[in-house]
Amino acid sequence: MDKDKRSTGYSLSVNDTSHEISKSWLGESLLYVLREKLGLYGSKNACEQGECGSCSVLMDGVLVCSCLVLAANATGRDIKTIESISDDDSLTDVQKAFVDAGAIQCGFCTPGLLITIHDFLETNPEPNVLEIREAISGNLCRCTGYGRIVEAVQIVSKQKSVGQGGSDDSS
Amino acid sequence: MTVVKETVGIRQSGIGVSAVRPDAQEKVKGDFIFSSDLSSEGMLWGQTLRSPHASAKILSIDISDALSISGVHAVLTADDVPGENIFGLERADQPVLADDFIRYAGEPVAIVAADHPEVARKAADAIRVEYEIFSPLIDSYAAITAEAIHPEGNVIRHLNILHGDTEVVGDVVVEGEYEVGMQDQAFMGTESGMAIPSPDGGIDLQISTQWLHSDQEQVATALNIPMEMVRVTLAGVGGAFGGREDVSMHVHLCMLALHTGKPVKMIYDRNESFLGHVHRHPARIWYRHHASSEGRLVKVEAKVILDGGAYASTTSAVLANACCFSIGPYSVPNASVEGWGVRTNNPPCGAMRGFGNVQTCFGVEAQMDKLAKELSLDPVEFRLANALKSGDTIITGQKITGTAPVREVLMSLANHPLPEPPSDNILERPGGTGRTTDGSHVKRGVGFAASIKNLMFSEGFDDFSEARCIVNDGFIAIQTACVEVGQGFVTLVHQIVQEILGIEKVDILPADTSIGSAGSTSASRQSWMSGGAVMKACEAVVDSLISDLSNEQGITFERIGTVLVAPDGSASIPVTDALQGRNYDETVVHRHAPTVPLDKNGQGDAHVSFAFAAHRAVVDVDEELGLVRVVEIATSQDVGRVLNPIQARGQIEGGITQGLGLAILEEIVLVDGKIQNANFTDYLLPTAMDTPTIEIAALIEEPEPNAPFGAKGIGEPPVISSTPAVVAAIRDATGLDLNRVPIRPEDIALG
Amino acid sequence: MEFHIASSTEEICSLLAEDPTREILAGGTDFMVEVNFRQKDPSAVIAIDRVPELKQWRHDGDAVSIGSCVTYREIERGPLSTIVPALAQSARTVGSPQIRNIATIGGNLGTASPAGDMIPVLLALDARVTIRSINGSRDVAIDDLITGVKETSLADNEFIEVIKVPILKGPQEFLKVGPRNAMVISIASLAMVTDPEQTTIAIALGSVTAAPSRAREAEEYIQGFLDWDAMTVSSSALPDFRRLVGEASSPINDHRSSAAYRTHAVGVLGQRALLRIFESRDDG
């Protein structure tokens, strides 16, 4: 056993729960730790180089690729994964829009996209199509061609604007 | 008929509505278990050592250093394969682990199991293999006559199609040579699975795949254990597109698990995934088209070479498709087509969505445009004048007995309004956020293409699917081995049960080998085959129910919709009510009408059914820089019947995007047989900023006789004529020939 | 394993002085790719992305001093986007939103890839990089920092602390060619910055040279044809200008593109950038 590479341990706060991580390899990514050590399999590994977005999580409220975060350096930061965005059987408006708009096929890219879109709509609740496409340009999908995904975002955006008493224009 | 743009899933019932996916909730919550998410107590991690050389002889393998690493439980090579060290989809010609010769860069040589993936990788690195390196055979044309790189020879298949009068000559003759690069399926969920040894000496294999029973057979042969002791269960699949039809890690996992006595999990990272599955066959195609001066096709001559890479996979069937449909969706009285599927030391090629039709469609659609130009005819009018229709004979001598609404497909598409002219937004021009292009640099082009795809398997293959419908006190369970890869088969199961039994709640049992084969999720076949099997299983339940009611009440009900009605109308009862308190268990096997092999002249009724599609692309091109922005792709498709509008839309948009990828973005780059871009940095998939608006002009619903619900498979047509449509549009904008895909910026800028 | 989270620049200095083999981790978007693909097997790491001074920027006379751990996102979106527009344009083209949120300007320089998108802009602007170690600070030009393909002049015990970027009062452009519209490694890029008051024009190329390069001959040549008051350029100069920009490149053939295309593309970008800043005039 290469003793040098094994960690003495650190703590991670994931979805408001504290975890003690031990027996790590220094090079372990946050993605690896989330999945294989904490059993949070919702974040996916499709490229491990930040080119697909399927591992997207929020770190201190910032959208990042967890495959590019050294797990040890995520200590002291507030990590939120797909498992945390809705409770029990409930769905957020974005999740529901995905379901209704047919934006899911194999579903592998879905968690990463949901994290990205939740984050995006926080700061840009009424985006145009170009803005939506740029916001999700870091999330690869091989099944859908993105059409229904863009539509799902538009559904949520319209709901939000109607909900706030805005006019029911199509964007 | 056109499809209404349905976006909100109001829960209606049965066939033809946009029913919501039953696994949607799990998938949006992140709870859906993909094969990479599997876990088992005491699990070890597997890793594969692959050859870095494309052609070599293994002189020695030293595993001692690897074995001495703490945490390593097994290091296995070819000698450790318990049964036959051979497997293959169409023919067994590929070793499970290379024992003497290496035939492609990436070929598996050894496998490791360890208690941590990092340890497993380090152990694989510590295996010392001595190679004698050879110069690889990389040219597909040269391969035909080159020294054999495999005991079965370099020509995997050679076929001829001779139809009508092959000597006739047309008034107008147009020749062309075309090339299609190697595309990759690039499914998001990389290869992964877990094997768990069982006390009876058998093995439980949980894996992402496309065909459970084909895997089972190959694994059993390699492990030398009876098939029933290899239990294959489908784990969640992150996309497939043909890349999971062949065995990849299946035998390796089982070997490691049986050897160590522990569960073993393996995940290929993206780099390894590129090495670990077959790719789309690169193609070189020559055409010579003959037409009369009135604009009717007289004869088509073609030569097709597909580079099958090191092992056969499905090269034989891909070649047959490429050749049979090399003419396109057009009626031609005379044809002479010759094709070779060859072996080289390039990476093995096999199934990818479109399966041979893609390659020749690119060439033939270019030819049709060239011919139209020679004849001074509008490209769409020219195609219409030659379009196949029901009752026509294709070049294999087979008469189209089903529907063939090629004209309707073309006309509905041609009549679809074009998009708005370019906006004044630099981000919407070629180059996007790179801000390379001003309005004055943009030229717009429009291009059309049309395609034919054979549905299901061909050439006499006895294809079937088995399904089981279990009723337990009125509760329904459906069992099939049909693999859900994301296409929405699980939704269709619910819709079929709704349609026939009127019951909303359906329990879909895990897909595994405890039931008979459902065949492969490929060839646009599952709705017809497994959907058909489920339909028949439900109908069998109704038949049994009717029989029971007849015995009990003396009334022989008929099923009308989801209600059982007495012949004299005196009584009726919904099926769902009638099933309460009753139990049934019906298993049926569904087959399509038989086909026959092609004879030595490529003649024979080899195919089951045909589907047609057309695409129109609008592009904006920056000629100086060679940058392309695809503005819109519109399509019309012959679907028989729309089973689920939203899922149909999803399949079409996804397939078109893959076609766009082949046109301008995607290619596996090889140098001396070695992949240079086995990663997503340099194998460029379309992002959301690359995909255009996709318009469905029409889904033509002419019900296909003999197809369950009259529905044709829809998965492949979107991927076939979308590529040539994009290229035709770029030709329209630039005037360049562009005979190769994918088109790179320099092909336009320096062309 | 050794993992340190630095809380000050002094701490980074002493950690590196103690053991110069310790590796710097900022945003991690290059570092972790190497780790994940097993090109790097770290045994001692210093995370510097929580050091407050490194995450800030401030006005500094006629320049902005940008901490090395300022992210692409802040450069792309915040006030810096109007202060140094070409830098913001280059930041926007890199990677994805996820990458831009944590990737840093210091990382782009430290990785020193020939395709690093901020590098041509910083070079054209004559940015100065403050390099810090236990021995103090030194200021270098971009092309003294980056000496070749993924090579810097940093000593093992040094790290990039601040990048001081002059604020020019004039139009500036950054153009990048890639075969895809997002998440793409540049195959040719060009930065052009002008200062009408100083009547200076600077052009730097990306992805077409091993080390950062200015197209100095093209800059000198075109000066003779610019009217800085009217902000026009003589159209007759354009073909030679384009050729000179192309000649300033020494590109390679690789799996991404060919040398011939890169040379061609960079010339086109140069002409287009020029004509966005200067209006073309026909001189007889």
PDB file of C-alpha atoms in Angstrom, chain B residues 396-562:
ATOM      1  CA  THR B 396     -32.996  -6.793 -54.582  1.00  0.00           C
ATOM      2  CA  GLY B 397     -36.106  -7.817 -56.475  1.00  0.00           C
ATOM      3  CA  GLN B 398     -38.345  -7.453 -53.455  1.00  0.00           C
ATOM      4  CA  LYS B 399     -41.716  -5.831 -53.942  1.00  0.00           C
ATOM      5  CA  ILE B 400     -42.775  -3.290 -51.352  1.00  0.00           C
ATOM      6  CA  THR B 401     -46.000  -4.770 -50.002  1.00  0.00           C
ATOM      7  CA  GLY B 402     -46.276  -2.370 -47.123  1.00  0.00           C
ATOM      8  CA  THR B 403     -46.711   1.393 -47.220  1.00  0.00           C
ATOM      9  CA  ALA B 404     -44.237   3.673 -48.951  1.00  0.00           C
ATOM     10  CA  PRO B 405     -45.426   7.267 -48.769  1.00  0.00           C
ATOM     11  CA  VAL B 406     -42.200   8.726 -50.139  1.00  0.00           C
ATOM     12  CA  ARG B 407     -44.007  11.378 -52.184  1.00  0.00           C
ATOM     13  CA  GLU B 408     -46.056  12.472 -49.195  1.00  0.00           C
ATOM     14  CA  VAL B 409     -42.913  12.703 -47.092  1.00  0.00           C
ATOM     15  CA  LEU B 410     -41.114  14.801 -49.709  1.00  0.00           C
ATOM     16  CA  MET B 411     -44.002  17.089 -50.541  1.00  0.00           C
ATOM     17  CA  SER B 412     -44.980  17.838 -46.975  1.00  0.00           C
ATOM     18  CA  LEU B 413     -41.398  18.750 -46.246  1.00  0.00           C
ATOM     19  CA  ALA B 414     -40.945  20.852 -49.362  1.00  0.00           C
ATOM     20  CA  ASN B 415     -44.068  22.789 -48.475  1.00  0.00           C
ATOM     21  CA  HIS B 416     -42.919  23.569 -44.970  1.00  0.00           C
ATOM     22  CA  PRO B 417     -42.128  27.266 -44.558  1.00  0.00           C
ATOM     23  CA  LEU B 418     -38.490  28.256 -44.399  1.00  0.00           C
ATOM     24  CA  PRO B 419     -37.133  29.961 -41.302  1.00  0.00           C
ATOM     25  CA  GLU B 420     -36.633  33.698 -40.883  1.00  0.00           C
ATOM     26  CA  PRO B 421     -33.564  35.273 -42.476  1.00  0.00           C
ATOM     27  CA  PRO B 422     -30.489  35.632 -40.269  1.00  0.00           C
ATOM     28  CA  SER B 423     -30.867  37.961 -37.300  1.00  0.00           C
ATOM     29  CA  ASP B 424     -28.414  40.683 -36.490  1.00  0.00           C
ATOM     30  CA  ASN B 425     -27.068  38.905 -33.453  1.00  0.00           C
ATOM     31  CA  ILE B 426     -23.415  37.925 -33.682  1.00  0.00           C
ATOM     32  CA  LEU B 427     -24.041  35.055 -31.295  1.00  0.00           C
ATOM     33  CA  GLU B 428     -26.463  33.511 -33.768  1.00  0.00           C
ATOM     34  CA  ARG B 429     -23.919  33.496 -36.559  1.00  0.00           C
ATOM     35  CA  PRO B 430     -21.302  30.858 -37.296  1.00  0.00           C
ATOM     36  CA  GLY B 431     -18.647  31.009 -34.599  1.00  0.00           C
ATOM     37  CA  GLY B 432     -21.086  31.803 -31.805  1.00  0.00           C
ATOM     38  CA  THR B 433     -19.382  33.294 -28.754  1.00  0.00           C
ATOM     39  CA  GLY B 434     -16.098  33.136 -30.676  1.00  0.00           C
ATOM     40  CA  ARG B 435     -17.450  36.254 -32.414  1.00  0.00           C
ATOM     41  CA  THR B 436     -15.679  35.485 -35.632  1.00  0.00           C
ATOM     42  CA  THR B 437     -18.346  36.395 -38.114  1.00  0.00           C
ATOM     43  CA  ASP B 438     -20.134  39.561 -39.180  1.00  0.00           C
ATOM     44  CA  GLY B 439     -23.364  39.624 -41.158  1.00  0.00           C
ATOM     45  CA  SER B 440     -21.577  40.293 -44.427  1.00  0.00           C
ATOM     46  CA  HIS B 441     -19.604  37.072 -44.070  1.00  0.00           C
ATOM     47  CA  VAL B 442     -22.653  34.832 -43.999  1.00  0.00           C
ATOM     48  CA  LYS B 443     -24.196  32.926 -46.868  1.00  0.00           C
ATOM     49  CA  ARG B 444     -27.307  30.892 -46.340  1.00  0.00           C
ATOM     50  CA  GLY B 445     -27.894  27.550 -48.002  1.00  0.00           C
ATOM     51  CA  VAL B 446     -30.757  25.074 -48.139  1.00  0.00           C
ATOM     52  CA  GLY B 447     -30.475  21.365 -48.864  1.00  0.00           C
ATOM     53  CA  PHE B 448     -32.731  18.329 -49.075  1.00  0.00           C
ATOM     54  CA  ALA B 449     -32.178  14.626 -48.685  1.00  0.00           C
ATOM     55  CA  ALA B 450     -34.358  11.569 -48.422  1.00  0.00           C
ATOM     56  CA  SER B 451     -33.774   8.095 -47.115  1.00  0.00           C
ATOM     57  CA  ILE B 452     -35.003   4.545 -46.808  1.00  0.00           C
ATOM     58  CA  LYS B 453     -34.394   2.260 -43.855  1.00  0.00           C
ATOM     59  CA  ASN B 454     -35.226  -1.396 -43.547  1.00  0.00           C
ATOM     60  CA  LEU B 455     -36.884  -2.168 -40.248  1.00  0.00           C
ATOM     61  CA  MET B 456     -36.036  -5.229 -38.179  1.00  0.00           C
ATOM     62  CA  PHE B 457     -33.387  -7.786 -39.121  1.00  0.00           C
ATOM     63  CA  SER B 458     -33.005  -9.179 -42.594  1.00  0.00           C
ATOM     64  CA  GLU B 459     -31.796 -12.022 -44.760  1.00  0.00           C
ATOM     65  CA  GLY B 460     -33.699 -14.863 -43.165  1.00  0.00           C
ATOM     66  CA  PHE B 461     -32.810 -14.159 -39.553  1.00  0.00           C
ATOM     67  CA  ASP B 462     -35.423 -15.799 -37.354  1.00  0.00           C
ATOM     68  CA  ASP B 463     -36.248 -12.783 -35.245  1.00  0.00           C
ATOM     69  CA  PHE B 464     -38.709 -13.016 -32.401  1.00  0.00           C
ATOM     70  CA  SER B 465     -39.585 -11.532 -29.043  1.00  0.00           C
ATOM     71  CA  GLU B 466     -41.174 -13.104 -26.013  1.00  0.00           C
ATOM     72  CA  ALA B 467     -43.439 -11.337 -23.565  1.00  0.00           C
ATOM     73  CA  ARG B 468     -45.431 -12.348 -20.546  1.00  0.00           C
ATOM     74  CA  CYS B 469     -48.533 -10.801 -19.059  1.00  0.00           C
ATOM     75  CA  ILE B 470     -49.310 -11.771 -15.475  1.00  0.00           C
ATOM     76  CA  VAL B 471     -52.588 -10.920 -13.834  1.00  0.00           C
ATOM     77  CA  ASN B 472     -52.676 -11.252 -10.089  1.00  0.00           C
ATOM     78  CA  ASP B 473     -56.051 -10.436  -8.630  1.00  0.00           C
ATOM     79  CA  GLY B 474     -56.536  -7.788 -11.244  1.00  0.00           C
ATOM     80  CA  PHE B 475     -53.035  -6.348 -10.927  1.00  0.00           C
ATOM     81  CA  ILE B 476     -50.933  -6.435 -14.071  1.00  0.00           C
ATOM     82  CA  ALA B 477     -47.274  -7.268 -14.472  1.00  0.00           C
ATOM     83  CA  ILE B 478     -45.482  -7.401 -17.803  1.00  0.00           C
ATOM     84  CA  GLN B 479     -42.248  -9.232 -18.289  1.00  0.00           C
ATOM     85  CA  THR B 480     -39.937  -9.035 -21.291  1.00  0.00           C
ATOM     86  CA  ALA B 481     -36.199  -9.075 -21.816  1.00  0.00           C
ATOM     87  CA  CYS B 482     -36.561  -6.000 -23.985  1.00  0.00           C
ATOM     88  CA  VAL B 483     -33.791  -3.556 -23.237  1.00  0.00           C
ATOM     89  CA  GLU B 484     -34.803   0.010 -22.467  1.00  0.00           C
ATOM     90  CA  VAL B 485     -31.963   2.266 -23.565  1.00  0.00           C
ATOM     91  CA  GLY B 486     -33.885   5.516 -23.237  1.00  0.00           C
ATOM     92  CA  GLN B 487     -36.061   5.160 -26.312  1.00  0.00           C
ATOM     93  CA  GLY B 488     -39.218   4.808 -24.227  1.00  0.00           C
ATOM     94  CA  PHE B 489     -40.185   1.156 -24.604  1.00  0.00           C
ATOM     95  CA  VAL B 490     -41.244   1.113 -20.967  1.00  0.00           C
ATOM     96  CA  THR B 491     -43.747   3.858 -21.737  1.00  0.00           C
ATOM     97  CA  LEU B 492     -45.086   1.884 -24.674  1.00  0.00           C
ATOM     98  CA  VAL B 493     -45.685  -1.115 -22.407  1.00  0.00           C
ATOM     99  CA  HIS B 494     -47.955   0.986 -20.234  1.00  0.00           C
ATOM    100  CA  GLN B 495     -49.741   2.360 -23.266  1.00  0.00           C
ATOM    101  CA  ILE B 496     -50.321  -1.115 -24.700  1.00  0.00           C
ATOM    102  CA  VAL B 497     -51.777  -2.358 -21.426  1.00  0.00           C
ATOM    103  CA  GLN B 498     -53.972   0.727 -21.285  1.00  0.00           C
ATOM    104  CA  GLU B 499     -55.051   0.170 -24.872  1.00  0.00           C
ATOM    105  CA  ILE B 500     -55.982  -3.460 -24.510  1.00  0.00           C
ATOM    106  CA  LEU B 501     -56.832  -3.970 -20.874  1.00  0.00           C
ATOM    107  CA  GLY B 502     -57.759  -0.423 -19.902  1.00  0.00           C
ATOM    108  CA  ILE B 503     -55.528  -0.612 -16.857  1.00  0.00           C
ATOM    109  CA  GLU B 504     -53.263   2.280 -15.839  1.00  0.00           C
ATOM    110  CA  LYS B 505     -51.078   0.653 -13.260  1.00  0.00           C
ATOM    111  CA  VAL B 506     -48.547  -1.786 -14.688  1.00  0.00           C
ATOM    112  CA  ASP B 507     -45.638  -3.370 -12.944  1.00  0.00           C
ATOM    113  CA  ILE B 508     -42.814  -3.883 -15.426  1.00  0.00           C
ATOM    114  CA  LEU B 509     -40.647  -6.700 -14.133  1.00  0.00           C
ATOM    115  CA  PRO B 510     -36.862  -6.472 -14.445  1.00  0.00           C
ATOM    116  CA  ALA B 511     -35.534  -7.461 -17.830  1.00  0.00           C
ATOM    117  CA  ASP B 512     -33.484 -10.591 -17.434  1.00  0.00           C
ATOM    118  CA  THR B 513     -32.805 -13.988 -18.950  1.00  0.00           C
ATOM    119  CA  SER B 514     -35.461 -15.784 -16.893  1.00  0.00           C
ATOM    120  CA  ILE B 515     -37.790 -15.091 -19.790  1.00  0.00           C
ATOM    121  CA  GLY B 516     -37.060 -15.777 -23.456  1.00  0.00           C
ATOM    122  CA  SER B 517     -35.234 -13.402 -25.727  1.00  0.00           C
ATOM    123  CA  ALA B 518     -36.707 -10.098 -26.828  1.00  0.00           C
ATOM    124  CA  GLY B 519     -33.978  -9.688 -29.395  1.00  0.00           C
ATOM    125  CA  SER B 520     -31.793  -6.656 -29.698  1.00  0.00           C
ATOM    126  CA  THR B 521     -32.816  -3.065 -29.047  1.00  0.00           C
ATOM    127  CA  SER B 522     -31.694  -2.013 -32.496  1.00  0.00           C
ATOM    128  CA  ALA B 523     -32.828  -1.986 -36.110  1.00  0.00           C
ATOM    129  CA  SER B 524     -35.840   0.124 -35.119  1.00  0.00           C
ATOM    130  CA  ARG B 525     -37.451  -3.180 -34.171  1.00  0.00           C
ATOM    131  CA  GLN B 526     -38.612  -3.147 -30.576  1.00  0.00           C
ATOM    132  CA  SER B 527     -41.981  -1.417 -30.910  1.00  0.00           C
ATOM    133  CA  TRP B 528     -42.881  -3.919 -33.617  1.00  0.00           C
ATOM    134  CA  MET B 529     -41.354  -7.004 -32.034  1.00  0.00           C
ATOM    135  CA  SER B 530     -41.496  -6.565 -28.275  1.00  0.00           C
ATOM    136  CA  GLY B 531     -44.415  -4.169 -28.442  1.00  0.00           C
ATOM    137  CA  GLY B 532     -46.098  -6.761 -30.584  1.00  0.00           C
ATOM    138  CA  ALA B 533     -45.263  -9.490 -28.090  1.00  0.00           C
ATOM    139  CA  VAL B 534     -46.656  -7.465 -25.192  1.00  0.00           C
ATOM    140  CA  MET B 535     -49.756  -6.713 -27.218  1.00  0.00           C
ATOM    141  CA  LYS B 536     -50.249 -10.408 -27.950  1.00  0.00           C
ATOM    142  CA  ALA B 537     -49.612 -11.380 -24.340  1.00  0.00           C
ATOM    143  CA  CYS B 538     -52.307  -8.938 -23.230  1.00  0.00           C
ATOM    144  CA  GLU B 539     -54.597 -10.251 -25.950  1.00  0.00           C
ATOM    145  CA  ALA B 540     -53.910 -13.775 -24.762  1.00  0.00           C
ATOM    146  CA  VAL B 541     -55.019 -12.756 -21.288  1.00  0.00           C
ATOM    147  CA  VAL B 542     -58.204 -11.313 -22.736  1.00  0.00           C
ATOM    148  CA  ASP B 543     -58.766 -14.516 -24.705  1.00  0.00           C
ATOM    149  CA  SER B 544     -58.402 -16.570 -21.535  1.00  0.00           C
ATOM    150  CA  LEU B 545     -60.679 -14.170 -19.709  1.00  0.00           C
ATOM    151  CA  ILE B 546     -63.300 -14.402 -22.430  1.00  0.00           C
ATOM    152  CA  SER B 547     -63.034 -18.162 -22.350  1.00  0.00           C
ATOM    153  CA  ASP B 548     -63.537 -18.220 -18.584  1.00  0.00           C
ATOM    154  CA  LEU B 549     -66.489 -15.852 -18.767  1.00  0.00           C
ATOM    155  CA  SER B 550     -67.965 -17.944 -21.505  1.00  0.00           C
ATOM    156  CA  ASN B 551     -67.747 -21.026 -19.330  1.00  0.00           C
ATOM    157  CA  GLU B 552     -69.176 -19.168 -16.329  1.00  0.00           C
ATOM    158  CA  GLN B 553     -71.896 -17.107 -17.909  1.00  0.00           C
ATOM    159  CA  GLY B 554     -72.508 -18.749 -21.227  1.00  0.00           C
ATOM    160  CA  ILE B 555     -71.774 -15.449 -22.981  1.00  0.00           C
ATOM    161  CA  THR B 556     -68.900 -15.207 -25.425  1.00  0.00           C
ATOM    162  CA  PHE B 557     -67.871 -11.624 -25.080  1.00  0.00           C
ATOM    163  CA  GLU B 558     -65.904  -9.664 -27.671  1.00  0.00           C
ATOM    164  CA  ARG B 559     -63.361  -7.078 -26.773  1.00  0.00           C
ATOM    165  CA  ILE B 560     -64.202  -3.641 -28.134  1.00  0.00           C
ATOM    166  CA  GLY B 561     -61.582  -1.211 -26.989  1.00  0.00           C
ATOM    167  CA  THR B 562     -61.133  -1.967 -23.317  1.00  0.00           C
TER     168      THR B 562
END
